[in-house]
Amino acid sequence: MKYSLILLFVAFISNAQIKKENLNLMPWPQNITMQEGVFALTKNFKVNITGDPNSRIYVGTTNFLRRLDGRTGLFLTQGFVTQLNEFPEAELQINCSKKGKIDLYEDESYHLDIQPNKITINATSDIGALHALETLLQLLQNDSNSYFFPTTSITDLPRFTWRGLMIDVARHFQPVDVIKRNLDAMAAVKMNVFHWHLTDDQGWRIQIKKHPRLTALASDGSFYTQEEIKSIVKYADERGILVVPEIDVPGHASAILTAYPELGSKIIPLTNGNSEKNREAIALSTYGIERNAGIFNPTLDPTNPKTYQLLSEIFDEVCPLFPGAYFHIGGDENEGKDWDSNPRIQEFKKKNKLVTNHDLQTHFTMKLVPMLKKHGKQLMGWEEIMTKDMSKTAIIHSWKGPNEGVPVGQSVANAAKNGYKTVLSNGYYIDLMQSVNDHYLNDPIPKGSNLTADEKSRILGGEATMWTELVTPLTLDSRIWPRTAAIAERLWSNQEVVDLNSMHKRMKTVSFRLEELGITHIRNKHVILRNISNNQETRALEDFSNVCEPLKIYKRNAGGTEYQMYSPLTLFADACTADASDALDFDSAVNKYLENKNTENQKRVTDFFRKWIEMDTNLIALSANAPLVKPLLPLSKSLSDLSQQLLLVIEMKQVTNTTSIKDLLEKCNSKEHADVELAVYNSLKKLM
Amino acid sequence: MKYSLILLFVAFISNAQIKKENLNLMPWPQNITMQEGVFALTKNFKVNITGDPNSRIYVGTTNFLRRLDGRTGLFLTQGFVTQLNEFPEAELQINCSKKGKIDLYEDESYHLDIQPNKITINATSDIGALHALETLLQLLQNDSNSYFFPTTSITDLPRFTWRGLMIDVARHFQPVDVIKRNLDAMAAVKMNVFHWHLTDDQGWRIQIKKHPRLTALASDGSFYTQEEIKSIVKYADERGILVVPEIDVPGHASAILTAYPELGSKIIPLTNGNSEKNREAIALSTYGIERNAGIFNPTLDPTNPKTYQLLSEIFDEVCPLFPGAYFHIGGDENEGKDWDSNPRIQEFKKKNKLVTNHDLQTHFTMKLVPMLKKHGKQLMGWEEIMTKDMSKTAIIHSWKGPNEGVPVGQSVANAAKNGYKTVLSNGYYIDLMQSVNDHYLNDPIPKGSNLTADEKSRILGGEATMWTELVTPLTLDSRIWPRTAAIAERLWSNQEVVDLNSMHKRMKTVSFRLEELGITHIRNKHVILRNISNNQETRALEDFSNVCEPLKIYKRNAGGTEYQMYSPLTLFADACTADASDALDFDSAVNKYLENKNTENQKRVTDFFRKWIEMDTNLIALSANAPLVKPLLPLSKSLSDLSQQLLLVIEMKQVTNTTSIKDLLEKCNSKEHADVELAVYNSLKKLM
């Protein structure tokens, strides 16, 4: 009896055989083959580790077991994995030939083989094995009763060695737990570089023991202690992630100059006093923590030896906290205005034959190279550091593109051609709230570029950049995820993996699974909507948030002064995200309808209109007791008005006034309300 | 024109005059009077501080501004408050006559006066002022367009000086950010003691630099560094909260003995060896971190001088981390089994004339008194430490009650009568998942007790205890909140404030507002349900979770071995909470219907039945692709089956088989499924 039941069970789950295209793997592996059959998961499932791995594999395997158990509720009997060869008969065997080193160019490959009774992971190092465990979690399938893995064989390795995420913790501080959960998410999509933007005009976020003024005067009390930094670096290491710190100099210096104004470049001409005094009067009192967003003048004085002494002492403390070989010194957006107006600095340039401010900045940056080299670090900087005299050992971080008047791909290609190693961030600016499609199709190797193999090899990879002018711990995750998972795929998977439909389908599941790691992008949206609703029913707000997107590409907070760094980011725009979900569905409904105007296709479209008309009514009702709903009403009304007209046209075949309907459409294109735009505008336009 | 608009505006909002009983204040203040009119909030609202406060008022005021701004979206212009008398003309004036000290018996009173153009907070110390700011936030009102405070005058102070929350971080570790957000929530309801249960059988959670073995061997890597402890103590201080650490000895010692087995009491008789060897053979190998829940034997050896040396060294490190005057040494649940079976310990008892194990434990505890006194600390312990020889300076933490065979209130009354200061936790065990009503009506001063005024004054207050056998960081908040807000009211407000309806109404708003502080009780429920649903529609699961409650009073995980400390707590029972919301609403519908069976009242009841019938259908559909839904189906079916029968009886006036309907009802009383019970059972019974 027992036996026949087992047979039945096996027969049942093997019927559930799934196809390769149904797997929700992201990043997509380099090589995958599937056989018939499955590996059935039971509570006795165990893991055994052999070989010579770094101990991070124990943390990784224990976390793997807890995630698997939390997802399935199987009550797995294996608790903490703490040593080699604990269960030689275990169904999952992990073998690593050597200890992984957290560095670029490390072998991250793995081979994962799932047979009906046994799963094997073979990896050169534990880092590859960690990747394999993430793949295995993504492979988990279920039917109505049970969980299983499809019998599959995967051989995988990354296309690029630098698969980064930058988080700006200066503009809005992000506490330790926020960083840690994002490291978990990075590891889940096989990213391996966390670039930590630790200082900027709006704050100095790292404790410097020799210079407590930096955090005392320029952090508003929000900074990481060195012990916290170490704990994050350790956490990253356990997940195979390299941490690259950034101390942004010589520009973006409002915070550092708040603590050390005497190192600033600005001269204030005194109205009373002789001319000699004028020239020496440093504007001690004019520096303060910046509260706005934008590009600001405060800049370190590159002619003052004390500037280098301070930076050297800072580096002496910061470098040892980060075992990795790379150190980012920023170097961006220094417009040199305070240099231009400072006669002493002009004199220095003349004396040292530095023609432009770029030359002066290179003079400055080159002085940092040996300070970092002393600690075994290579200097990295934003692309502005690349001038003819810059050391070829520097890594160029390419960020400029069409927004800055530079053609797509030009900046990364230039760096590679000039002999520099380079990392691409242009096209991966996730703070700009663009569609994931834009980022996904942005390849680090510029399309149509005539780079040699050697030049291409200097393009290390890419990095998503999360600038936080408008982002708090409440909203950070929804700005990074799930779009960054698609960027991770671009950087890991084969260049040919570019199917947008497949990406969207897989990203949906990845997005859902990110909650397992503590990522708050879904849950916190509801928190914001509950607040806006004033504890009333949030359905109408949810519906509206699913067709609205925050204003894109610097349109929100234009000029940088509408929001201060302490302004509320608990508004409707903060609940909205790029790629509004109903907008995507509506667009596909419209496309189908335009192909074939049958009843079914028509209904899909008109159902949306009915939903939006009702939504507007509900929002109006809601607003009676919720002042934060009021700003949404004009845009909601526009959508409702147009929906009513389009219903008449489509269902009643009524000929309406074309001008008036076009006016209504254009009202739906407004960017004047609540810092959001209607993401269905283009689809609506198609219906005209 | 401008003037008449302002007049209109004032006229409008003064119409919104609200009544005292509509205020959602919790804890309810001692004295409150309301006048006509309101204080209208604008973006120019500013705060000014005068007097001689501790600097924590700056942190508190800045946080107040940010919360107010996040809630209203007004873009308040005032950023960080950092000094006295910054805006002498500000509309909110806070005056504190002295620096508050984080200690018991501190003056926490405040006077809050809201006039149409001015708000004044007068407090003896900044601690009272912080309470006033919380009251002010709770007073915020709105109409459709604007936010305002009602003109109100409040004089307030706490009834008890000890208003505590204990969190057990040993059984399930709770990271720093989890503790911090709960400190925020405590402050929001004016609680002032955080009791930190740092060690137990399941883990040692505090770094001891001289004894790294403790965390290396007995924490699974999850513990607080001393710097983290300091950062939490500072965070608590900024919120007016005293932190009382607990190192639980001599029982609950599995973790400490995992690190130092030679200090254990257990003897293992050796099968080979002479009798002398038998007596000395300490069971070094038998201690390990406990993975189950329950009461265990591992106990420190009170006859071994090295035990005291270790504890003394531990206290020397722990005490200075906590500036408060109180230190909890646990002392509970030591059954002394390993003492009984250890001949050397028996000999010691005889020699020292210690008759019972209680005497021996007192001997042990009394040795700790001077170790703590050296650091200026008073010893506190669970009520088992109270024996005839225990120092009267000790504070007795009363926890036993009917569950332990002790009448309600007896244990706290005994302590007070015996001359001890005492804190009540019996009746505040929030881990038992009982209704808030039970906790709310549980007064620290036992009802009908014949205590003298002096004895009563020794009852310092009470403390909610959050034991974490079945609680992870994902679910902790939903186990503590919102019920603990009602306990906070019991400990702060007048004894006469006992109206359950009022409490429930106010608690609803408090619960909603806790999200502002980062409390995750609402959002994380949806996270768990999404996981259970396997990323399908969660509505049916939500509906079911609103009529189910986790099994109460040790019924879940009976025996303590079904769940290990690493078992999944991502199940349906973990999404459910005490006081299931629909169950409360259904009960009120049933009561109304039984009073008057008119159509409207009938519909309110039958609507629930229809909802549950549909819910069951949807859960069955959901379960086809979600194995975690399957265990819920039997109970959902029972509810649906009974609903169908009751619909027939109520609507069709059909006479059904009474036996069969009673059987269906009893099936709804099952506690066999998914670790939950149907919270509507008693209301359904009323309909029979």
Tab-separated table of C-alpha atoms in Angstrom, chain B residues 273-553:
chain	number	residue	atom	x	y	z
B	273	GLY	CA	35.754	3.772	37.223
B	274	ASN	CA	35.987	3.972	40.931
B	275	SER	CA	33.405	5.774	43.014
B	276	GLU	CA	35.615	8.786	43.685
B	277	LYS	CA	35.857	9.393	39.945
B	278	ASN	CA	32.098	9.012	39.620
B	279	ARG	CA	31.484	11.813	42.001
B	280	GLU	CA	33.832	14.218	40.242
B	281	ALA	CA	32.834	13.466	36.687
B	282	ILE	CA	31.171	16.596	35.406
B	283	ALA	CA	29.163	16.004	32.279
B	284	LEU	CA	31.271	18.240	30.103
B	285	SER	CA	29.950	16.913	26.866
B	286	THR	CA	26.244	17.046	27.582
B	287	TYR	CA	25.637	20.788	27.364
B	288	GLY	CA	24.624	22.388	24.111
B	289	ILE	CA	22.570	25.300	22.893
B	290	GLU	CA	18.950	24.319	23.480
B	291	ARG	CA	16.810	24.171	20.333
B	292	ASN	CA	13.482	23.347	21.949
B	293	ALA	CA	11.177	25.329	24.206
B	294	GLY	CA	10.488	24.458	27.835
B	295	ILE	CA	12.169	24.221	31.226
B	296	PHE	CA	15.524	22.507	31.139
B	297	ASN	CA	17.921	21.127	33.722
B	298	PRO	CA	21.228	22.854	32.958
B	299	THR	CA	22.044	24.924	36.044
B	300	LEU	CA	25.128	26.669	37.313
B	301	ASP	CA	26.955	24.984	40.182
B	302	PRO	CA	26.434	27.254	43.227
B	303	THR	CA	29.136	25.421	45.159
B	304	ASN	CA	31.884	26.186	42.666
B	305	PRO	CA	33.806	29.416	43.388
B	306	LYS	CA	34.603	29.670	39.672
B	307	THR	CA	30.892	30.167	38.995
B	308	TYR	CA	31.009	33.372	41.014
B	309	GLN	CA	34.241	34.452	39.460
B	310	LEU	CA	32.761	34.137	35.974
B	311	LEU	CA	29.565	35.957	36.937
B	312	SER	CA	31.505	38.695	38.629
B	313	GLU	CA	33.617	39.198	35.523
B	314	ILE	CA	30.523	39.213	33.350
B	315	PHE	CA	28.820	41.775	35.575
B	316	ASP	CA	31.974	43.913	35.527
B	317	GLU	CA	31.532	44.239	31.784
B	318	VAL	CA	27.767	44.355	31.571
B	319	CYS	CA	27.012	46.819	34.380
B	320	PRO	CA	28.890	49.800	32.951
B	321	LEU	CA	27.002	49.454	29.662
B	322	PHE	CA	23.748	50.253	31.436
B	323	PRO	CA	23.660	53.544	33.340
B	324	GLY	CA	20.370	52.597	35.049
B	325	ALA	CA	20.276	51.458	38.679
B	326	TYR	CA	18.647	48.052	38.121
B	327	PHE	CA	20.008	44.680	37.088
B	328	HIS	CA	17.835	41.620	36.529
B	329	ILE	CA	19.432	38.273	37.357
B	330	GLY	CA	16.516	36.069	36.332
B	331	GLY	CA	16.433	33.297	38.918
B	332	ASP	CA	13.286	31.668	37.551
B	333	GLU	CA	12.319	28.092	36.850
B	334	ASN	CA	15.270	26.433	38.503
B	335	GLU	CA	13.885	23.035	39.418
B	336	GLY	CA	17.202	21.967	40.882
B	337	LYS	CA	17.159	18.471	39.408
B	338	ASP	CA	20.870	18.515	38.695
B	339	TRP	CA	21.496	19.794	42.219
B	340	ASP	CA	19.503	16.912	43.691
B	341	SER	CA	21.486	14.322	41.794
B	342	ASN	CA	24.880	15.806	42.539
B	343	PRO	CA	26.278	14.384	45.818
B	344	ARG	CA	28.839	17.175	46.142
B	345	ILE	CA	26.099	19.795	45.999
B	346	GLN	CA	24.016	17.821	48.514
B	347	GLU	CA	26.991	17.713	50.842
B	348	PHE	CA	27.439	21.481	50.464
B	349	LYS	CA	23.791	22.069	51.384
B	350	LYS	CA	24.153	19.932	54.500
B	351	LYS	CA	27.366	21.645	55.519
B	352	ASN	CA	25.858	25.124	55.056
B	353	LYS	CA	22.521	24.233	56.650
B	354	LEU	CA	20.643	24.920	53.437
B	355	VAL	CA	17.553	22.737	53.698
B	356	THR	CA	15.867	23.205	50.348
B	357	ASN	CA	17.058	24.024	46.870
B	358	HIS	CA	15.355	27.377	47.350
B	359	ASP	CA	17.695	28.000	50.280
B	360	LEU	CA	20.617	27.051	48.094
B	361	GLN	CA	19.427	29.391	45.372
B	362	THR	CA	19.103	32.214	47.897
B	363	HIS	CA	22.649	31.463	49.028
B	364	PHE	CA	23.651	31.805	45.369
B	365	THR	CA	21.642	34.964	44.701
B	366	MET	CA	22.861	36.730	47.824
B	367	LYS	CA	26.411	36.340	46.524
B	368	LEU	CA	25.429	38.352	43.487
B	369	VAL	CA	24.104	41.308	45.501
B	370	PRO	CA	27.536	42.774	46.335
B	371	MET	CA	28.858	42.090	42.825
B	372	LEU	CA	26.107	44.357	41.518
B	373	LYS	CA	26.236	46.823	44.388
B	374	LYS	CA	29.861	47.474	43.481
B	375	HIS	CA	28.486	48.978	40.246
B	376	GLY	CA	25.676	50.825	41.988
B	377	LYS	CA	23.042	48.353	40.838
B	378	GLN	CA	20.055	46.976	42.680
B	379	LEU	CA	19.306	43.307	42.079
B	380	MET	CA	16.007	42.332	40.531
B	381	GLY	CA	14.794	38.807	39.888
B	382	TRP	CA	11.749	36.739	38.999
B	383	GLU	CA	9.621	35.905	42.002
B	384	GLU	CA	11.402	32.626	42.767
B	385	ILE	CA	14.237	34.637	44.330
B	386	MET	CA	11.879	35.744	47.121
B	387	THR	CA	12.710	33.543	50.116
B	388	LYS	CA	12.955	34.452	53.756
B	389	ASP	CA	16.643	35.219	53.550
B	390	MET	CA	16.537	37.361	50.426
B	391	SER	CA	17.716	40.940	50.820
B	392	LYS	CA	14.857	43.432	51.029
B	393	THR	CA	16.669	45.639	48.532
B	394	ALA	CA	15.904	43.133	45.792
B	395	ILE	CA	13.033	43.886	43.424
B	396	ILE	CA	10.645	41.001	42.943
B	397	HIS	CA	9.354	40.452	39.438
B	398	SER	CA	6.004	38.766	39.848
B	399	TRP	CA	5.084	36.438	36.985
B	400	LYS	CA	3.126	33.469	38.365
B	401	GLY	CA	-0.639	33.251	38.205
B	402	PRO	CA	-3.468	30.865	37.440
B	403	ASN	CA	-1.411	29.080	34.720
B	404	GLU	CA	1.083	28.198	37.442
B	405	GLY	CA	-1.576	27.355	40.024
B	406	VAL	CA	-1.322	30.685	41.853
B	407	PRO	CA	-4.433	32.874	42.362
B	408	VAL	CA	-4.576	36.155	40.445
B	409	GLY	CA	-2.644	38.888	42.192
B	410	GLN	CA	-1.321	36.722	44.989
B	411	SER	CA	2.265	36.811	43.953
B	412	VAL	CA	2.560	40.578	43.605
B	413	ALA	CA	0.638	41.098	46.851
B	414	ASN	CA	2.936	38.710	48.686
B	415	ALA	CA	6.008	40.532	47.505
B	416	ALA	CA	4.604	43.882	48.588
B	417	LYS	CA	3.565	42.482	51.951
B	418	ASN	CA	6.970	40.939	52.448
B	419	GLY	CA	8.520	44.372	52.137
B	420	TYR	CA	9.839	44.097	48.605
B	421	LYS	CA	9.441	46.484	45.760
B	422	THR	CA	7.752	44.572	43.002
B	423	VAL	CA	6.745	44.694	39.351
B	424	LEU	CA	3.801	42.748	37.945
B	425	SER	CA	4.066	40.702	34.774
B	426	ASN	CA	1.456	38.055	35.433
B	427	GLY	CA	-1.459	38.955	33.235
B	428	TYR	CA	0.781	40.827	30.834
B	429	TYR	CA	2.241	37.771	29.050
B	430	ILE	CA	1.636	38.981	25.527
B	431	ASP	CA	3.284	35.894	24.027
B	432	LEU	CA	0.251	33.845	25.118
B	433	MET	CA	-1.829	35.444	22.345
B	434	GLN	CA	-4.746	36.288	24.602
B	435	SER	CA	-7.215	39.063	24.009
B	436	VAL	CA	-6.189	42.584	24.877
B	437	ASN	CA	-9.200	42.697	27.183
B	438	ASP	CA	-7.537	40.242	29.539
B	439	HIS	CA	-4.412	42.369	29.809
B	440	TYR	CA	-6.230	45.682	29.943
B	441	LEU	CA	-8.367	44.780	32.941
B	442	ASN	CA	-5.411	43.356	34.846
B	443	ASP	CA	-4.506	45.990	37.434
B	444	PRO	CA	-1.095	45.942	39.120
B	445	ILE	CA	-2.859	46.529	42.439
B	446	PRO	CA	-4.726	43.262	42.975
B	447	LYS	CA	-8.460	43.786	43.207
B	448	GLY	CA	-9.883	43.291	46.661
B	449	SER	CA	-6.435	43.011	48.192
B	450	ASN	CA	-6.112	44.433	51.660
B	451	LEU	CA	-2.764	46.098	51.045
B	452	THR	CA	-1.752	49.105	53.100
B	453	ALA	CA	-0.832	52.333	51.356
B	454	ASP	CA	2.775	51.522	52.085
B	455	GLU	CA	2.483	48.089	50.572
B	456	LYS	CA	0.721	49.451	47.521
B	457	SER	CA	3.455	51.999	47.032
B	458	ARG	CA	5.929	49.156	46.697
B	459	ILE	CA	4.111	47.923	43.618
B	460	LEU	CA	6.174	49.883	41.130
B	461	GLY	CA	4.037	49.057	38.115
B	462	GLY	CA	3.927	46.394	35.474
B	463	GLU	CA	5.684	44.961	32.495
B	464	ALA	CA	4.519	43.243	29.329
B	465	THR	CA	6.667	40.210	28.599
B	466	MET	CA	7.452	39.205	25.047
B	467	TRP	CA	8.887	35.698	25.182
B	468	THR	CA	10.068	34.611	21.764
B	469	GLU	CA	9.863	30.826	21.521
B	470	LEU	CA	7.600	31.298	18.492
B	471	VAL	CA	8.492	34.826	17.443
B	472	THR	CA	10.985	36.052	14.857
B	473	PRO	CA	11.872	39.607	13.772
B	474	LEU	CA	9.207	39.175	11.075
B	475	THR	CA	6.426	38.649	13.614
B	476	LEU	CA	7.675	40.253	16.826
B	477	ASP	CA	5.878	43.545	16.290
B	478	SER	CA	2.495	41.898	15.704
B	479	ARG	CA	2.872	39.996	18.976
B	480	ILE	CA	3.711	43.141	20.936
B	481	TRP	CA	1.488	45.669	19.200
B	482	PRO	CA	-1.127	47.007	19.443
B	483	ARG	CA	-2.057	45.108	22.654
B	484	THR	CA	0.847	46.548	24.608
B	485	ALA	CA	-0.559	50.051	24.047
B	486	ALA	CA	-3.515	49.022	26.204
B	487	ILE	CA	-1.156	47.697	28.875
B	488	ALA	CA	0.672	51.022	28.699
B	489	GLU	CA	-2.633	52.746	29.409
B	490	ARG	CA	-3.305	50.482	32.382
B	491	LEU	CA	0.051	51.504	33.832
B	492	TRP	CA	-0.200	55.224	33.068
B	493	SER	CA	-3.846	56.227	33.304
B	494	ASN	CA	-6.302	56.483	36.122
B	495	GLN	CA	-7.502	53.194	37.580
B	496	GLU	CA	-11.051	54.115	36.571
B	497	VAL	CA	-10.246	54.156	32.859
B	498	VAL	CA	-11.572	50.688	32.023
B	499	ASP	CA	-14.104	51.108	29.220
B	500	LEU	CA	-13.416	48.307	26.759
B	501	ASN	CA	-15.257	49.878	23.842
B	502	SER	CA	-13.374	53.112	24.213
B	503	MET	CA	-10.094	51.244	24.516
B	504	HIS	CA	-10.758	49.212	21.352
B	505	LYS	CA	-11.751	52.297	19.380
B	506	ARG	CA	-8.675	54.246	20.422
B	507	MET	CA	-6.349	51.290	20.008
B	508	LYS	CA	-7.373	50.994	16.354
B	509	THR	CA	-5.960	54.443	15.619
B	510	VAL	CA	-2.890	53.890	17.764
B	511	SER	CA	-2.266	50.651	15.894
B	512	PHE	CA	-2.449	52.424	12.550
B	513	ARG	CA	-0.129	55.192	13.734
B	514	LEU	CA	2.521	52.740	14.881
B	515	GLU	CA	3.521	52.319	11.239
B	516	GLU	CA	4.855	55.861	11.337
B	517	LEU	CA	7.505	54.578	13.749
B	518	GLY	CA	8.452	51.657	11.570
B	519	ILE	CA	6.410	49.060	13.449
B	520	THR	CA	5.724	46.236	11.014
B	521	HIS	CA	2.697	44.491	12.516
B	522	ILE	CA	0.358	45.373	9.643
B	523	ARG	CA	2.723	45.214	6.690
B	524	ASN	CA	4.422	41.949	7.658
B	525	LYS	CA	1.107	40.142	7.944
B	526	HIS	CA	0.732	40.648	4.210
B	527	VAL	CA	4.283	39.473	3.616
B	528	ILE	CA	3.481	36.164	5.286
B	529	LEU	CA	0.179	35.794	3.454
B	530	ARG	CA	1.848	36.516	0.112
B	531	ASN	CA	4.361	33.776	0.837
B	532	ILE	CA	1.619	31.318	1.790
B	533	SER	CA	-0.376	32.237	-1.310
B	534	ASN	CA	2.643	31.519	-3.486
B	535	ASN	CA	2.266	34.946	-5.086
B	536	GLN	CA	-1.417	34.542	-5.884
B	537	GLU	CA	-4.308	36.768	-4.806
B	538	THR	CA	-4.303	36.948	-0.981
B	539	ARG	CA	-7.815	38.225	-0.306
B	540	ALA	CA	-9.234	34.868	0.839
B	541	LEU	CA	-6.251	34.309	3.111
B	542	GLU	CA	-6.718	37.753	4.585
B	543	ASP	CA	-10.383	37.100	5.207
B	544	PHE	CA	-9.572	33.846	6.924
B	545	SER	CA	-6.785	35.412	8.984
B	546	ASN	CA	-9.319	37.924	10.245
B	547	VAL	CA	-11.365	35.195	11.923
B	548	CYS	CA	-8.496	32.987	13.112
B	549	GLU	CA	-6.199	33.423	16.084
B	550	PRO	CA	-3.019	31.546	16.947
B	551	LEU	CA	-3.504	28.870	19.598
B	552	LYS	CA	-3.251	30.459	23.033
B	553	ILE	CA	-1.485	29.789	26.337
